Amino acid sequence: MATSRDDIGVVILAGGLSRRLPGKLAMEVDGQPLLLRVCENLARGRPAVVSCHDTLPPTLRASLPCPVVRDRFGRRGPLGGILSAIEHLQNALVFVAAGDAPFADASLIDRLSALWREGDEALISVCRGQAQPLASLYDRSALRREAPALLHRSAGVRVAIAKLKHRLVDIEDERLFLDLDTPQDFGSLFGRAPMPPSTADKRSAQAREV
């Protein structure tokens, strides 16, 4: 039976340490924390899970409309975060996104899902010749099949993609794939310096997580 291309969950990765822009996921973008903006832009009624290595600031965690799960594989890169998150979803397909991509939205999910064919295990977005594995659509069962062995070898997402029956999809809108890695990135996109998270958000108090 063909996989339903409409049965899609969303995985948002909020994992890696941000040494160049600390606390970026809680920084305000258009009146709301960056991570909340990403969640709302992408989910649009679809089930979503945020995967993170570290505890999120309590006020940020409380603002999110979806569950937050701990990356149970530690710091093994995005693949560990993906595998941790998909265990909390039941959808046939999952769209994987970075938590610091302020312009990613559900239109990209819709476009990829419309192109999904029986037998596909991944549709990988490509922009200006660059693959965007953290803005792509995957078969959840296929990821569960391949990812554990790859994690054992400390392999990454691109190695996992090579194991999947995948196709490349050219996407022209570069803004969909922009992320915020530095204060300069923030300034060039929003015309101002980033506003740091509040002192309360910097405290190490544990947020309630799945």
PDB file of C-alpha atoms in Angstrom:
ATOM      1  CA  MET A   1       0.000   0.000   0.000  1.00  0.00           C
ATOM      2  CA  ALA A   2       1.336   3.418  -0.881  1.00  0.00           C
ATOM      3  CA  THR A   3       2.435   5.714   1.902  1.00  0.00           C
ATOM      4  CA  SER A   4      -0.025   8.538   2.485  1.00  0.00           C
ATOM      5  CA  ARG A   5       1.760  11.705   1.459  1.00  0.00           C
ATOM      6  CA  ASP A   6      -0.658  13.702   3.583  1.00  0.00           C
ATOM      7  CA  ASP A   7       0.278  11.896   6.818  1.00  0.00           C
ATOM      8  CA  ILE A   8       3.150  14.141   7.868  1.00  0.00           C
ATOM      9  CA  GLY A   9       4.682  15.011  11.217  1.00  0.00           C
ATOM     10  CA  VAL A  10       7.265  17.711  11.821  1.00  0.00           C
ATOM     11  CA  VAL A  11      10.596  17.334  13.636  1.00  0.00           C
ATOM     12  CA  ILE A  12      12.246  20.579  14.713  1.00  0.00           C
ATOM     13  CA  LEU A  13      15.861  20.283  15.826  1.00  0.00           C
ATOM     14  CA  ALA A  14      16.829  22.625  18.636  1.00  0.00           C
ATOM     15  CA  GLY A  15      19.968  20.766  19.516  1.00  0.00           C
ATOM     16  CA  GLY A  16      23.430  22.056  18.803  1.00  0.00           C
ATOM     17  CA  LEU A  17      25.398  24.383  21.043  1.00  0.00           C
ATOM     18  CA  SER A  18      25.350  27.935  19.714  1.00  0.00           C
ATOM     19  CA  ARG A  19      28.713  29.406  20.615  1.00  0.00           C
ATOM     20  CA  ARG A  20      28.514  32.269  18.118  1.00  0.00           C
ATOM     21  CA  LEU A  21      24.970  33.323  19.012  1.00  0.00           C
ATOM     22  CA  PRO A  22      24.200  32.007  22.513  1.00  0.00           C
ATOM     23  CA  GLY A  23      20.543  31.730  23.424  1.00  0.00           C
ATOM     24  CA  LYS A  24      19.432  32.334  19.857  1.00  0.00           C
ATOM     25  CA  LEU A  25      16.342  30.123  20.016  1.00  0.00           C
ATOM     26  CA  ALA A  26      14.855  32.377  22.692  1.00  0.00           C
ATOM     27  CA  MET A  27      15.729  35.614  20.891  1.00  0.00           C
ATOM     28  CA  GLU A  28      12.817  37.706  19.775  1.00  0.00           C
ATOM     29  CA  VAL A  29      11.872  37.758  16.096  1.00  0.00           C
ATOM     30  CA  ASP A  30       8.798  39.772  15.159  1.00  0.00           C
ATOM     31  CA  GLY A  31       7.572  39.756  18.721  1.00  0.00           C
ATOM     32  CA  GLN A  32       8.054  36.085  19.548  1.00  0.00           C
ATOM     33  CA  PRO A  33      10.925  33.715  20.386  1.00  0.00           C
ATOM     34  CA  LEU A  34      12.674  32.338  17.314  1.00  0.00           C
ATOM     35  CA  LEU A  35      11.912  28.702  18.147  1.00  0.00           C
ATOM     36  CA  LEU A  36       8.229  29.454  18.707  1.00  0.00           C
ATOM     37  CA  ARG A  37       8.108  31.230  15.348  1.00  0.00           C
ATOM     38  CA  VAL A  38       9.627  28.193  13.623  1.00  0.00           C
ATOM     39  CA  CYS A  39       7.184  25.812  15.325  1.00  0.00           C
ATOM     40  CA  GLU A  40       4.160  27.871  14.353  1.00  0.00           C
ATOM     41  CA  ASN A  41       5.346  28.460  10.784  1.00  0.00           C
ATOM     42  CA  LEU A  42       5.931  24.772  10.130  1.00  0.00           C
ATOM     43  CA  ALA A  43       3.290  22.879  12.077  1.00  0.00           C
ATOM     44  CA  ARG A  44       0.099  24.542  10.794  1.00  0.00           C
ATOM     45  CA  GLY A  45      -2.066  21.815  12.292  1.00  0.00           C
ATOM     46  CA  ARG A  46       0.398  18.978  11.779  1.00  0.00           C
ATOM     47  CA  PRO A  47       1.830  17.023  14.732  1.00  0.00           C
ATOM     48  CA  ALA A  48       5.229  18.426  15.691  1.00  0.00           C
ATOM     49  CA  VAL A  49       8.021  17.547  18.116  1.00  0.00           C
ATOM     50  CA  VAL A  50      11.016  19.637  19.170  1.00  0.00           C
ATOM     51  CA  SER A  51      14.207  17.669  19.812  1.00  0.00           C
ATOM     52  CA  CYS A  52      16.974  19.205  21.930  1.00  0.00           C
ATOM     53  CA  HIS A  53      20.243  18.267  23.636  1.00  0.00           C
ATOM     54  CA  ASP A  54      20.011  20.764  26.461  1.00  0.00           C
ATOM     55  CA  THR A  55      17.240  22.068  28.663  1.00  0.00           C
ATOM     56  CA  LEU A  56      15.392  24.942  27.041  1.00  0.00           C
ATOM     57  CA  PRO A  57      14.843  28.156  29.014  1.00  0.00           C
ATOM     58  CA  PRO A  58      11.657  27.652  31.052  1.00  0.00           C
ATOM     59  CA  THR A  59       9.694  30.518  29.521  1.00  0.00           C
ATOM     60  CA  LEU A  60      10.624  29.392  26.017  1.00  0.00           C
ATOM     61  CA  ARG A  61       9.638  25.805  26.783  1.00  0.00           C
ATOM     62  CA  ALA A  62       6.313  26.949  28.204  1.00  0.00           C
ATOM     63  CA  SER A  63       5.536  28.976  25.076  1.00  0.00           C
ATOM     64  CA  LEU A  64       5.879  26.093  22.639  1.00  0.00           C
ATOM     65  CA  PRO A  65       2.720  24.474  21.243  1.00  0.00           C
ATOM     66  CA  CYS A  66       4.311  21.035  20.869  1.00  0.00           C
ATOM     67  CA  PRO A  67       6.198  18.457  22.959  1.00  0.00           C
ATOM     68  CA  VAL A  68       9.914  18.816  23.629  1.00  0.00           C
ATOM     69  CA  VAL A  69      11.953  15.608  23.765  1.00  0.00           C
ATOM     70  CA  ARG A  70      15.497  15.044  24.876  1.00  0.00           C
ATOM     71  CA  ASP A  71      18.006  13.759  22.337  1.00  0.00           C
ATOM     72  CA  ARG A  72      18.673  10.413  23.992  1.00  0.00           C
ATOM     73  CA  PHE A  73      21.782   9.786  21.908  1.00  0.00           C
ATOM     74  CA  GLY A  74      23.727  12.746  23.246  1.00  0.00           C
ATOM     75  CA  ARG A  75      25.841  14.915  21.015  1.00  0.00           C
ATOM     76  CA  ARG A  76      25.960  12.768  17.901  1.00  0.00           C
ATOM     77  CA  GLY A  77      24.633  15.405  15.559  1.00  0.00           C
ATOM     78  CA  PRO A  78      21.239  15.917  13.942  1.00  0.00           C
ATOM     79  CA  LEU A  79      20.662  12.230  13.208  1.00  0.00           C
ATOM     80  CA  GLY A  80      20.403  11.419  16.909  1.00  0.00           C
ATOM     81  CA  GLY A  81      17.944  14.244  17.414  1.00  0.00           C
ATOM     82  CA  ILE A  82      15.848  13.069  14.494  1.00  0.00           C
ATOM     83  CA  LEU A  83      15.733   9.477  15.689  1.00  0.00           C
ATOM     84  CA  SER A  84      14.798  10.592  19.202  1.00  0.00           C
ATOM     85  CA  ALA A  85      11.947  12.750  17.906  1.00  0.00           C
ATOM     86  CA  ILE A  86      10.398  10.310  15.449  1.00  0.00           C
ATOM     87  CA  GLU A  87       9.788   7.838  18.265  1.00  0.00           C
ATOM     88  CA  HIS A  88       7.192  10.337  19.493  1.00  0.00           C
ATOM     89  CA  LEU A  89       5.410  10.617  16.141  1.00  0.00           C
ATOM     90  CA  GLN A  90       3.158   8.097  14.428  1.00  0.00           C
ATOM     91  CA  ASN A  91       3.054   9.697  10.990  1.00  0.00           C
ATOM     92  CA  ALA A  92       4.158   7.892   7.843  1.00  0.00           C
ATOM     93  CA  LEU A  93       6.315  10.840   6.767  1.00  0.00           C
ATOM     94  CA  VAL A  94       8.324  13.396   8.725  1.00  0.00           C
ATOM     95  CA  PHE A  95       9.566  16.801   7.682  1.00  0.00           C
ATOM     96  CA  VAL A  96      12.842  17.651   9.410  1.00  0.00           C
ATOM     97  CA  ALA A  97      13.718  21.278  10.081  1.00  0.00           C
ATOM     98  CA  ALA A  98      16.295  23.350  11.941  1.00  0.00           C
ATOM     99  CA  GLY A  99      15.003  25.343  14.880  1.00  0.00           C
ATOM    100  CA  ASP A 100      16.874  28.480  13.827  1.00  0.00           C
ATOM    101  CA  ALA A 101      15.372  28.875  10.338  1.00  0.00           C
ATOM    102  CA  PRO A 102      13.053  31.892  10.708  1.00  0.00           C
ATOM    103  CA  PHE A 103      11.578  31.783   7.202  1.00  0.00           C
ATOM    104  CA  ALA A 104      10.936  28.057   6.817  1.00  0.00           C
ATOM    105  CA  ASP A 105       7.214  27.451   6.547  1.00  0.00           C
ATOM    106  CA  ALA A 106       4.551  24.895   5.746  1.00  0.00           C
ATOM    107  CA  SER A 107       4.527  25.784   2.046  1.00  0.00           C
ATOM    108  CA  LEU A 108       7.755  23.825   1.645  1.00  0.00           C
ATOM    109  CA  ILE A 109       6.198  20.787   3.317  1.00  0.00           C
ATOM    110  CA  ASP A 110       3.186  21.082   1.036  1.00  0.00           C
ATOM    111  CA  ARG A 111       5.365  21.274  -2.059  1.00  0.00           C
ATOM    112  CA  LEU A 112       7.433  18.235  -1.145  1.00  0.00           C
ATOM    113  CA  SER A 113       4.405  16.190  -0.142  1.00  0.00           C
ATOM    114  CA  ALA A 114       2.759  16.930  -3.502  1.00  0.00           C
ATOM    115  CA  LEU A 115       5.831  15.451  -5.231  1.00  0.00           C
ATOM    116  CA  TRP A 116       6.040  12.319  -3.067  1.00  0.00           C
ATOM    117  CA  ARG A 117       5.745   9.055  -5.012  1.00  0.00           C
ATOM    118  CA  GLU A 118       5.231   5.479  -3.965  1.00  0.00           C
ATOM    119  CA  GLY A 119       8.658   4.000  -3.249  1.00  0.00           C
ATOM    120  CA  ASP A 120      10.233   7.272  -2.144  1.00  0.00           C
ATOM    121  CA  GLU A 121      12.057   7.227   1.174  1.00  0.00           C
ATOM    122  CA  ALA A 122      13.233  10.830   1.116  1.00  0.00           C
ATOM    123  CA  LEU A 123      12.763  14.015  -0.872  1.00  0.00           C
ATOM    124  CA  ILE A 124      15.756  16.275  -0.336  1.00  0.00           C
ATOM    125  CA  SER A 125      15.453  19.994  -0.925  1.00  0.00           C
ATOM    126  CA  VAL A 126      18.241  21.536  -3.003  1.00  0.00           C
ATOM    127  CA  CYS A 127      18.825  25.281  -3.266  1.00  0.00           C
ATOM    128  CA  ARG A 128      21.490  26.755  -5.547  1.00  0.00           C
ATOM    129  CA  GLY A 129      23.167  23.379  -5.823  1.00  0.00           C
ATOM    130  CA  GLN A 130      23.304  22.778  -2.069  1.00  0.00           C
ATOM    131  CA  ALA A 131      21.370  19.919  -0.494  1.00  0.00           C
ATOM    132  CA  GLN A 132      19.315  20.935   2.532  1.00  0.00           C
ATOM    133  CA  PRO A 133      18.826  17.759   4.594  1.00  0.00           C
ATOM    134  CA  LEU A 134      17.388  19.771   7.482  1.00  0.00           C
ATOM    135  CA  ALA A 135      14.572  21.065   5.318  1.00  0.00           C
ATOM    136  CA  SER A 136      13.484  17.812   3.712  1.00  0.00           C
ATOM    137  CA  LEU A 137      10.827  15.102   3.830  1.00  0.00           C
ATOM    138  CA  TYR A 138      11.512  11.532   4.962  1.00  0.00           C
ATOM    139  CA  ASP A 139       9.757   8.207   5.338  1.00  0.00           C
ATOM    140  CA  ARG A 140       9.682   7.625   9.087  1.00  0.00           C
ATOM    141  CA  SER A 141       9.965   3.838   8.851  1.00  0.00           C
ATOM    142  CA  ALA A 142      12.979   4.129   6.557  1.00  0.00           C
ATOM    143  CA  LEU A 143      14.729   6.436   9.008  1.00  0.00           C
ATOM    144  CA  ARG A 144      14.012   4.036  11.855  1.00  0.00           C
ATOM    145  CA  ARG A 145      15.443   1.227   9.733  1.00  0.00           C
ATOM    146  CA  GLU A 146      18.728   2.919   8.848  1.00  0.00           C
ATOM    147  CA  ALA A 147      19.496   5.436  11.586  1.00  0.00           C
ATOM    148  CA  PRO A 148      20.378   3.227  14.588  1.00  0.00           C
ATOM    149  CA  ALA A 149      23.234   1.412  12.841  1.00  0.00           C
ATOM    150  CA  LEU A 150      24.531   4.683  11.420  1.00  0.00           C
ATOM    151  CA  LEU A 151      24.508   6.329  14.834  1.00  0.00           C
ATOM    152  CA  HIS A 152      26.552   3.437  16.171  1.00  0.00           C
ATOM    153  CA  ARG A 153      29.163   4.360  13.544  1.00  0.00           C
ATOM    154  CA  SER A 154      28.828   8.085  14.343  1.00  0.00           C
ATOM    155  CA  ALA A 155      27.589   8.721  10.812  1.00  0.00           C
ATOM    156  CA  GLY A 156      25.562  11.782   9.880  1.00  0.00           C
ATOM    157  CA  VAL A 157      22.360  12.694   8.103  1.00  0.00           C
ATOM    158  CA  ARG A 158      23.965  12.755   4.661  1.00  0.00           C
ATOM    159  CA  VAL A 159      25.176   9.181   5.101  1.00  0.00           C
ATOM    160  CA  ALA A 160      21.651   8.201   6.099  1.00  0.00           C
ATOM    161  CA  ILE A 161      20.243   9.859   2.987  1.00  0.00           C
ATOM    162  CA  ALA A 162      22.621   7.835   0.835  1.00  0.00           C
ATOM    163  CA  LYS A 163      21.056   4.686   2.312  1.00  0.00           C
ATOM    164  CA  LEU A 164      17.540   5.812   1.427  1.00  0.00           C
ATOM    165  CA  LYS A 165      15.721   5.782  -1.893  1.00  0.00           C
ATOM    166  CA  HIS A 166      15.793   9.527  -2.311  1.00  0.00           C
ATOM    167  CA  ARG A 167      15.205  12.179  -4.935  1.00  0.00           C
ATOM    168  CA  LEU A 168      16.437  15.752  -5.099  1.00  0.00           C
ATOM    169  CA  VAL A 169      13.971  18.612  -5.448  1.00  0.00           C
ATOM    170  CA  ASP A 170      15.143  22.038  -6.606  1.00  0.00           C
ATOM    171  CA  ILE A 171      13.703  24.868  -4.523  1.00  0.00           C
ATOM    172  CA  GLU A 172      14.429  28.404  -5.684  1.00  0.00           C
ATOM    173  CA  ASP A 173      13.394  30.391  -2.612  1.00  0.00           C
ATOM    174  CA  GLU A 174      16.659  30.749  -0.712  1.00  0.00           C
ATOM    175  CA  ARG A 175      14.990  32.426   2.259  1.00  0.00           C
ATOM    176  CA  LEU A 176      13.343  29.143   3.232  1.00  0.00           C
ATOM    177  CA  PHE A 177      16.764  27.771   4.136  1.00  0.00           C
ATOM    178  CA  LEU A 178      18.377  30.733   5.869  1.00  0.00           C
ATOM    179  CA  ASP A 179      19.409  30.148   9.460  1.00  0.00           C
ATOM    180  CA  LEU A 180      20.786  32.314  12.231  1.00  0.00           C
ATOM    181  CA  ASP A 181      24.303  31.359  13.269  1.00  0.00           C
ATOM    182  CA  THR A 182      25.872  34.709  14.162  1.00  0.00           C
ATOM    183  CA  PRO A 183      24.880  38.215  15.301  1.00  0.00           C
ATOM    184  CA  GLN A 184      25.753  39.322  11.762  1.00  0.00           C
ATOM    185  CA  ASP A 185      23.198  36.889  10.320  1.00  0.00           C
ATOM    186  CA  PHE A 186      20.574  38.343  12.620  1.00  0.00           C
ATOM    187  CA  GLY A 187      21.458  41.916  11.735  1.00  0.00           C
ATOM    188  CA  SER A 188      21.447  41.316   7.986  1.00  0.00           C
ATOM    189  CA  LEU A 189      18.021  39.667   8.096  1.00  0.00           C
ATOM    190  CA  PHE A 190      16.242  41.873  10.614  1.00  0.00           C
ATOM    191  CA  GLY A 191      18.160  45.147  10.544  1.00  0.00           C
ATOM    192  CA  ARG A 192      18.994  45.193  14.235  1.00  0.00           C
ATOM    193  CA  ALA A 193      21.160  43.514  16.804  1.00  0.00           C
ATOM    194  CA  PRO A 194      19.698  40.390  18.412  1.00  0.00           C
ATOM    195  CA  MET A 195      17.956  40.913  21.750  1.00  0.00           C
ATOM    196  CA  PRO A 196      19.428  38.526  24.317  1.00  0.00           C
ATOM    197  CA  PRO A 197      17.147  36.247  26.325  1.00  0.00           C
ATOM    198  CA  SER A 198      16.058  37.532  29.715  1.00  0.00           C
ATOM    199  CA  THR A 199      18.079  36.775  32.809  1.00  0.00           C
ATOM    200  CA  ALA A 200      15.365  34.420  33.999  1.00  0.00           C
ATOM    201  CA  ASP A 201      15.623  32.434  30.797  1.00  0.00           C
ATOM    202  CA  LYS A 202      19.358  31.978  31.278  1.00  0.00           C
ATOM    203  CA  ARG A 203      18.906  30.163  34.565  1.00  0.00           C
ATOM    204  CA  SER A 204      19.564  26.461  34.526  1.00  0.00           C
ATOM    205  CA  ALA A 205      16.206  25.519  36.038  1.00  0.00           C
ATOM    206  CA  GLN A 206      14.914  22.369  34.461  1.00  0.00           C
ATOM    207  CA  ALA A 207      12.023  22.720  32.024  1.00  0.00           C
ATOM    208  CA  ARG A 208       9.451  19.946  31.940  1.00  0.00           C
ATOM    209  CA  GLU A 209      10.358  17.742  28.976  1.00  0.00           C
ATOM    210  CA  VAL A 210       9.183  14.420  27.623  1.00  0.00           C
TER     211      VAL A 210
END
